[in-house]
Coordinates of C-alpha atoms in Angstrom, one line a residue:
M1 CA -13.5 -0.3 -11.2
T2 CA -13.9 -3.2 -8.8
T3 CA -11.8 -5.2 -6.4
D4 CA -12.1 -9.0 -6.0
H5 CA -10.2 -8.8 -2.6
P6 CA -12.5 -8.0 0.5
A7 CA -11.1 -4.5 0.6
R8 CA -13.7 -3.1 3.1
M9 CA -11.9 -4.4 6.1
P10 CA -12.0 -2.9 9.7
P11 CA -10.0 0.3 9.9
L12 CA -6.8 0.6 11.7
P13 CA -7.2 1.8 15.4
D14 CA -7.2 5.6 15.3
M15 CA -4.6 5.8 17.9
V16 CA -2.2 4.0 15.6
I17 CA -2.4 6.5 12.8
E18 CA -3.4 9.6 14.6
P19 CA 0.4 10.6 15.3
L20 CA 0.9 10.7 11.4
V21 CA -2.0 13.1 11.0
R22 CA -1.0 15.1 14.1
A23 CA 2.6 15.5 12.7
A24 CA 1.3 16.6 9.3
L25 CA -1.0 19.1 10.9
A26 CA 1.8 20.6 12.9
E27 CA 4.0 21.0 9.8
D28 CA 1.1 22.8 8.0
L29 CA 0.0 25.0 10.8
G30 CA 3.6 26.2 11.6
T31 CA 4.3 28.4 14.6
Y32 CA 1.3 30.6 14.3
G33 CA -1.5 28.7 12.8
D34 CA -3.6 29.4 9.7
I35 CA -3.2 33.2 9.7
T36 CA -5.1 33.5 6.4
T37 CA -8.3 32.0 7.7
R38 CA -8.1 33.8 11.0
T39 CA -7.7 37.1 9.2
V40 CA -10.5 36.8 6.7
I41 CA -13.2 34.3 8.1
P42 CA -15.3 35.9 10.9
A43 CA -15.5 33.6 13.9
G44 CA -18.8 31.6 14.1
T45 CA -19.1 31.3 10.3
G46 CA -20.8 27.9 9.5
Y47 CA -20.4 26.1 6.4
Q48 CA -20.8 22.6 4.7
A49 CA -18.1 21.3 2.5
R50 CA -17.6 18.1 0.4
I51 CA -14.6 16.1 -0.6
R52 CA -15.2 15.5 -4.3
A53 CA -13.5 13.2 -6.8
R54 CA -12.2 15.0 -9.9
E55 CA -11.3 11.6 -11.4
A56 CA -12.3 8.0 -10.9
G57 CA -10.6 5.8 -8.4
V58 CA -10.6 3.6 -5.3
A59 CA -10.9 5.3 -1.9
S60 CA -8.3 5.3 0.7
G61 CA -7.4 7.8 3.4
M62 CA -10.9 8.7 4.5
Q63 CA -10.0 7.5 8.1
L64 CA -7.0 9.9 8.1
A65 CA -9.1 12.8 6.6
A66 CA -11.6 12.3 9.3
I67 CA -8.9 12.4 12.0
A68 CA -7.4 15.6 10.6
F69 CA -10.7 17.5 10.8
R70 CA -11.4 16.1 14.3
L71 CA -8.0 17.1 15.6
I72 CA -8.5 20.7 14.3
D73 CA -12.1 20.9 15.7
P74 CA -13.9 18.1 17.5
D75 CA -17.1 19.8 16.8
L76 CA -16.9 19.4 13.1
R77 CA -19.2 16.7 11.7
F78 CA -17.5 14.4 9.2
R79 CA -19.6 12.0 7.2
V80 CA -18.1 9.4 4.9
L81 CA -20.2 8.7 1.9
I82 CA -17.7 6.4 0.0
P83 CA -15.7 4.4 2.4
D84 CA -12.1 3.1 2.1
G85 CA -11.9 0.3 -0.3
S86 CA -14.8 1.4 -2.5
A87 CA -14.6 2.5 -6.1
F88 CA -15.8 6.0 -7.2
A89 CA -16.6 7.8 -10.3
Q90 CA -15.5 11.3 -11.4
G91 CA -17.7 13.8 -9.6
D92 CA -18.6 11.6 -6.7
V93 CA -18.7 13.0 -3.2
L94 CA -16.6 11.0 -0.9
A95 CA -17.2 12.8 2.3
E96 CA -19.2 15.7 3.8
I97 CA -17.9 18.1 6.5
E98 CA -20.1 20.5 8.4
G99 CA -19.3 23.1 11.1
E100 CA -17.0 26.1 11.6
A101 CA -15.8 27.2 8.1
A102 CA -12.3 28.2 9.7
S103 CA -11.8 24.8 11.0
I104 CA -12.6 23.2 7.8
L105 CA -10.2 25.4 5.9
S106 CA -7.3 24.8 8.3
A107 CA -7.6 21.0 8.0
E108 CA -8.4 20.9 4.3
R109 CA -4.8 20.4 2.8
V110 CA -3.6 17.7 5.2
A111 CA -6.9 15.9 4.8
L112 CA -6.7 16.0 0.9
N113 CA -2.9 15.2 0.9
F114 CA -3.5 12.0 2.7
A115 CA -6.7 11.0 0.9
G116 CA -5.3 11.8 -2.6
R117 CA -2.0 10.1 -2.0
L118 CA -3.6 7.0 -0.5
S119 CA -6.4 6.7 -3.0
G120 CA -3.8 7.0 -5.7
I121 CA -2.1 3.8 -4.4
A122 CA -5.4 2.0 -3.9
T123 CA -6.4 2.9 -7.4
Q124 CA -3.0 1.8 -8.9
T125 CA -3.3 -1.4 -7.0
A126 CA -6.7 -2.1 -8.3
A127 CA -5.4 -1.7 -11.9
F128 CA -2.8 -4.3 -11.2
V129 CA -5.1 -6.7 -9.5
A130 CA -7.5 -6.4 -12.5
E131 CA -4.7 -7.9 -14.6
T132 CA -4.7 -11.1 -12.5
R133 CA -8.4 -11.8 -13.0
G134 CA -9.0 -15.5 -13.8
T135 CA -5.8 -16.6 -12.1
S136 CA -4.9 -17.5 -8.5
T137 CA -2.0 -15.0 -8.5
R138 CA -2.0 -12.3 -5.9
I139 CA -0.5 -8.8 -6.2
T140 CA 1.6 -7.7 -3.2
C141 CA 3.5 -4.5 -2.2
T142 CA 7.1 -4.2 -1.0
R143 CA 9.0 -2.1 1.6
K144 CA 9.5 0.7 -1.0
T145 CA 7.3 3.1 0.9
T146 CA 7.5 6.7 2.0
P147 CA 9.4 6.9 5.1
G148 CA 7.1 7.3 8.1
L149 CA 4.0 6.4 6.1
R150 CA 4.4 2.7 5.5
I151 CA 1.5 1.5 7.6
V152 CA -1.2 3.7 5.8
E153 CA 0.4 3.1 2.3
K154 CA 0.2 -0.7 2.9
Q155 CA -3.3 -0.2 4.1
A156 CA -4.0 1.6 0.8
V157 CA -2.7 -1.4 -1.1
L158 CA -5.2 -3.6 0.8
H159 CA -8.0 -1.1 -0.1
G160 CA -7.0 -1.6 -3.8
G161 CA -7.4 -5.4 -3.5
G162 CA -3.7 -6.2 -3.1
F163 CA -1.9 -8.1 -0.3
N164 CA 1.0 -7.0 2.0
H165 CA 4.6 -8.2 2.0
R166 CA 6.5 -7.9 5.3
F167 CA 6.1 -4.6 7.1
S168 CA 9.7 -4.5 8.5
L169 CA 13.0 -6.3 8.6
S170 CA 11.9 -8.1 11.8
D171 CA 8.8 -9.7 10.3
A172 CA 10.4 -12.4 8.3
I173 CA 13.6 -13.7 6.9
L174 CA 14.2 -12.5 3.3
I175 CA 17.5 -13.6 1.9
K176 CA 18.6 -11.4 -0.9
D177 CA 21.5 -11.9 -3.4
N178 CA 23.8 -9.8 -1.2
H179 CA 23.1 -11.9 1.8
I180 CA 23.9 -15.0 -0.3
A181 CA 27.1 -13.5 -1.6
A182 CA 28.3 -12.5 2.0
A183 CA 27.2 -15.7 3.6
G184 CA 29.0 -18.1 1.1
G185 CA 26.2 -19.4 -1.1
I186 CA 22.6 -20.6 -1.2
R187 CA 23.1 -23.8 0.8
A188 CA 25.2 -21.9 3.5
V189 CA 22.3 -19.4 4.1
L190 CA 19.7 -22.1 4.1
R191 CA 21.7 -24.1 6.6
A192 CA 22.1 -21.2 8.8
V193 CA 18.3 -20.5 8.7
K194 CA 17.5 -24.1 9.7
A195 CA 20.0 -24.0 12.5
R196 CA 19.2 -20.6 14.0
A197 CA 15.7 -19.4 12.9
S198 CA 12.6 -19.7 15.2
H199 CA 9.8 -22.1 14.0
M200 CA 7.5 -19.0 14.0
I201 CA 9.5 -17.2 11.4
R202 CA 8.9 -17.8 7.6
T203 CA 11.9 -17.6 5.2
E204 CA 12.0 -16.4 1.7
I205 CA 15.0 -16.6 -0.5
E206 CA 15.7 -14.6 -3.9
V207 CA 17.1 -16.4 -6.9
D208 CA 17.6 -15.1 -10.4
R209 CA 18.5 -18.2 -12.2
L210 CA 16.7 -21.7 -12.5
D211 CA 19.8 -23.6 -11.3
Q212 CA 19.6 -21.5 -8.2
L213 CA 16.0 -22.5 -7.7
A214 CA 16.9 -26.2 -8.2
E215 CA 19.6 -25.7 -5.4
V216 CA 16.9 -24.2 -3.0
L217 CA 14.5 -27.0 -3.8
D218 CA 17.3 -29.6 -3.0
E219 CA 18.5 -28.1 0.1
G220 CA 15.0 -27.1 1.7
G221 CA 14.6 -24.6 4.5
A222 CA 12.7 -21.9 2.6
D223 CA 9.0 -21.3 2.5
V224 CA 9.0 -18.8 -0.4
V225 CA 11.3 -18.3 -3.4
L226 CA 11.5 -14.8 -4.9
L227 CA 12.0 -15.2 -8.7
D228 CA 13.8 -11.9 -9.4
N229 CA 14.0 -10.3 -12.9
M230 CA 13.2 -13.6 -14.7
T231 CA 11.8 -13.7 -18.2
T232 CA 8.2 -15.0 -18.6
P233 CA 9.5 -18.4 -20.1
M234 CA 11.8 -18.8 -17.1
L235 CA 8.9 -18.1 -14.6
R236 CA 6.9 -20.8 -16.5
D237 CA 9.8 -23.2 -16.1
A238 CA 10.2 -22.3 -12.4
V239 CA 6.5 -23.0 -11.8
A240 CA 7.0 -26.5 -13.4
M241 CA 10.1 -27.2 -11.4
A242 CA 8.5 -26.2 -8.0
S243 CA 5.4 -28.2 -8.9
G244 CA 3.6 -26.7 -5.9
R245 CA 6.1 -27.6 -3.3
I246 CA 6.9 -24.1 -2.4
V247 CA 5.4 -20.5 -2.7
L248 CA 6.7 -18.5 -5.7
E249 CA 6.9 -14.7 -5.9
A250 CA 7.7 -12.9 -9.1
S251 CA 9.5 -9.6 -8.8
G252 CA 11.3 -7.1 -10.9
T253 CA 10.2 -5.3 -14.0
M254 CA 6.7 -5.9 -13.0
R255 CA 4.9 -3.2 -15.2
L256 CA 1.2 -3.0 -15.5
D257 CA 1.3 -4.2 -19.2
R258 CA 3.2 -7.4 -18.3
I259 CA 1.1 -8.5 -15.2
A260 CA -1.4 -10.7 -17.1
E261 CA 1.3 -12.8 -18.8
V262 CA 3.1 -13.2 -15.6
A263 CA 0.1 -14.3 -13.7
A264 CA -0.7 -16.8 -16.4
T265 CA 2.7 -18.6 -15.6
G266 CA 1.2 -19.8 -12.3
V267 CA 3.3 -17.8 -9.8
D268 CA 1.6 -17.4 -6.5
Y269 CA 2.5 -13.8 -6.0
I270 CA 3.7 -10.8 -8.0
S271 CA 5.5 -8.1 -5.8
V272 CA 5.3 -4.5 -7.3
G273 CA 7.3 -1.8 -5.7
A274 CA 5.7 0.8 -7.9
L275 CA 2.4 0.3 -6.0
T276 CA 3.7 2.6 -3.3
H277 CA 6.8 4.3 -4.7
S278 CA 5.3 5.5 -8.1
S279 CA 1.6 5.8 -7.7
R280 CA 0.1 9.1 -8.8
T281 CA -1.7 11.2 -6.2
L282 CA -5.4 11.2 -7.2
D283 CA -7.1 14.5 -7.8
L284 CA -9.5 15.1 -4.9
G285 CA -10.8 18.6 -4.1
L286 CA -12.7 20.2 -1.2
D287 CA -15.7 22.2 -2.5
F288 CA -17.6 24.8 -0.4

């Protein structure tokens, strides 16, 4: 499994994602810490452990795993063997941890929860990206993320070779069908954007019919059109109508088995909520 996108990007600053890991550790340790480990593991017992893949995939979450072990015990030595954004095979060792056995055991579950969840997203993204090979279409995520984990789930999409949509409601103007209905129509919302929006903010508008697309093209004021729940022939007609004048994003019913035919229509982006809301957690284990 490979990615065409430069997935090995610089990591996020640790200070940005450390609060997520700290909260997860606090949840797991409870009010009195890891009583099992404290009861059965003698102090000073050293060990070396490995995070091993029990199935193939694309790595993501190694940075969070490293932070989890460091927060439990700064003296633990954590060495990444397969960095975020890299493909791995079943049985591969993703990382090694050496130091106090009790510390390793106390951080194990949080580290694996993050690494398994995010590697699942990266792996699913890579599968969608593979279906676009030979086209210029890009796979992008949505805001359908786990509350509180958006930044790392979107980073996992990047690790899988995908691209990020907006991070929050304040990043860009995205006019959906309900906005159009409440504001009085396509021309009304686009005129409002032209009158009020900053020149630094991009605008996307959702349509589900070709006559709506024609209205958007005639009125102007949008940078991107979201083609929602259109059939493949409709998407092909939309690309012909736009003729490169505006960025087109296809959305809705974007299953893995449909991506190749949608990409072949010539749309610029395909947004897939399932990358983050329905990806399966990858099976990773920690072996002593």
